[in-house]
Amino acid sequence: MTRHPAQSKCDLLIIGAGPAGMSAAIVARRAGLEVIVADEGEAPGGQIYRNASRSPLADASVLGDDYLAGRALIDAFDASGATHLANCVGWQIESESRRAVAMLTRRAHAGEASGTLDVSARAVLVATGAQERPWPARGWTLPGVMGIGAAQTLLKSSGLAPSQDAVLAGCGPLLWLFASQLLNAGRRVRAIVDTTPRDAWRAALPHALPALAGADYLLKGLRMMRAVKRAGIPVHRRAGAFSIEGEGCAERVRFVDEHGASRSIDTSLVLLHQGVIPSTQLSRSLGCEHEWDASSACWRPRTDARGRSSVENVWIAGDGAGIGGARAAAYAGTLAALDIARELGALDAPARDARSRPARLAMKRHLAVRPLLDALYTPPAALRRPADDVIVCRCEEITAGEIRAIAALGCQGPNQMKAFSRCGMGPCQGRWCGTTVGELIAQVQERAVADVGYYRIRAPIKPVTVDEIADSIALDDGFTRGEFPS
């Protein structure tokens, strides 16, 4: 019996074809590097530029100028000469002996061949972007409840808009962006329930003056809020005690308004959002060091200004290294690619530094508004640490009360919590409960979240079939099957 996974070699393997990954591929190819870009999407663009080059919408301009601007980046990426592996799941990457070895599984789509690919690369750039912050509100597991990011993905990928009785709840720029995009498309929503705390502006005020360097972002946000107001959509600000109710599916939302009055809105679709946080599963599986960012209440990998991680020959760029938005992510990808080219001998240090200077200055301007947004929209602890009866781990249906009870017994961290409760052992592998579990343990034991830590991530970092794992194992003609147990 002879079976070998398909093998490939390159100078640079990039995981993720969003703004950071595409920009890095373009720059690396210009430096003469052989580049492979693996991405789970059917086309390049990532979440922010999903289907920007072939939108199903009759008029894609309803999604805004920033979305349309992604087409130029996608065109440049397509023309770069980088190898793009679409519909490709990277489920194991190991860095050793100055090379990284990755297992990628390409799923069949539109007549393309499927199978497992073994890629050996001299350097790896992790550009996996962000995920929506989990918001374990009461009733968030009911049918009819989903994230605003997921709803926006449906709009971009399939042209599907939510029903007119939808309620948008939470806080953050995406809340207002999606509402304005729906208005541009001729759709409405029933209401917006804004959970931004009353005192958030006071915390954000010290960052207001530096944020003027990114005044275009502030003006865009004001225009979106004005559009919602002009459309007459009810906006309930400074909402608290938010919950979703229904028998078998979402039927209504309840909350306390800014005047302390209890309110209820009937709805069959609730779209939740509390901002986005870096997607760290892949960087954690590689052994990269991470730190707790208290200003935005999330974990982020520890990198230098060029995206170099704590692991040799591994760089991280874009929102996966810290939330900065699409345009900042593109410049981060450029800086990382130039540093990689220097490390691999394709550029000398003076050339790298000279080419990096414009990108560094531009990225600084695009990041100027981030401290203000973090102070304004990072949800308070009360929203991140739910009541005891609220489910935290959706996969295993573990409540906050169960986690607190185990923490009170002396459970030292999320990994021990996993052993005691199965919390984090489901298909999402902790993506939707890891941050909350750490915060709950820290709350009970009066410890710092950074001290509590996070789940230990092991391969496969994405769900794969037994057949796909078997395809990754090389067997020669001398292979013999043993009797169980073998």
JSON list of C-alpha atoms in Angstrom, two decimals, residues 135-140 145 167-170 193 195 239-244 252-256 270-272 274 383:
[
{"chain": "A", "resi": 135, "resn": "TRP", "atom": "CA", "xyz": [-22.12, 37.82, 24.13]},
{"chain": "A", "resi": 136, "resn": "PRO", "atom": "CA", "xyz": [-23.70, 35.20, 26.40]},
{"chain": "A", "resi": 137, "resn": "ALA", "atom": "CA", "xyz": [-26.98, 36.98, 27.01]},
{"chain": "A", "resi": 138, "resn": "ARG", "atom": "CA", "xyz": [-30.01, 35.16, 28.39]},
{"chain": "A", "resi": 139, "resn": "GLY", "atom": "CA", "xyz": [-31.70, 33.43, 25.43]},
{"chain": "A", "resi": 140, "resn": "TRP", "atom": "CA", "xyz": [-28.78, 33.79, 22.99]},
{"chain": "A", "resi": 145, "resn": "VAL", "atom": "CA", "xyz": [-30.75, 34.66, 17.31]},
{"chain": "A", "resi": 167, "resn": "VAL", "atom": "CA", "xyz": [-33.90, 43.86, 16.32]},
{"chain": "A", "resi": 168, "resn": "LEU", "atom": "CA", "xyz": [-30.21, 44.80, 16.36]},
{"chain": "A", "resi": 169, "resn": "ALA", "atom": "CA", "xyz": [-28.75, 44.73, 19.86]},
{"chain": "A", "resi": 170, "resn": "GLY", "atom": "CA", "xyz": [-25.35, 45.49, 21.36]},
{"chain": "A", "resi": 193, "resn": "VAL", "atom": "CA", "xyz": [-31.03, 48.38, 21.32]},
{"chain": "A", "resi": 195, "resn": "THR", "atom": "CA", "xyz": [-26.01, 48.76, 25.22]},
{"chain": "A", "resi": 239, "resn": "ALA", "atom": "CA", "xyz": [-29.96, 49.69, 27.58]},
{"chain": "A", "resi": 240, "resn": "GLY", "atom": "CA", "xyz": [-29.32, 47.24, 30.39]},
{"chain": "A", "resi": 241, "resn": "ALA", "atom": "CA", "xyz": [-30.58, 43.90, 31.72]},
{"chain": "A", "resi": 242, "resn": "PHE", "atom": "CA", "xyz": [-30.96, 42.66, 28.13]},
{"chain": "A", "resi": 243, "resn": "SER", "atom": "CA", "xyz": [-32.50, 39.24, 27.49]},
{"chain": "A", "resi": 244, "resn": "ILE", "atom": "CA", "xyz": [-34.22, 37.25, 24.75]},
{"chain": "A", "resi": 252, "resn": "ARG", "atom": "CA", "xyz": [-39.25, 39.10, 22.07]},
{"chain": "A", "resi": 253, "resn": "VAL", "atom": "CA", "xyz": [-36.40, 41.02, 23.67]},
{"chain": "A", "resi": 254, "resn": "ARG", "atom": "CA", "xyz": [-36.57, 42.62, 27.10]},
{"chain": "A", "resi": 255, "resn": "PHE", "atom": "CA", "xyz": [-34.34, 45.32, 28.53]},
{"chain": "A", "resi": 256, "resn": "VAL", "atom": "CA", "xyz": [-34.25, 48.28, 30.85]},
{"chain": "A", "resi": 270, "resn": "VAL", "atom": "CA", "xyz": [-32.44, 39.13, 17.10]},
{"chain": "A", "resi": 271, "resn": "LEU", "atom": "CA", "xyz": [-29.01, 40.14, 15.78]},
{"chain": "A", "resi": 272, "resn": "LEU", "atom": "CA", "xyz": [-26.38, 40.50, 18.51]},
{"chain": "A", "resi": 274, "resn": "GLN", "atom": "CA", "xyz": [-20.53, 43.40, 21.10]},
{"chain": "A", "resi": 383, "resn": "LEU", "atom": "CA", "xyz": [-22.15, 42.21, 29.87]}
]
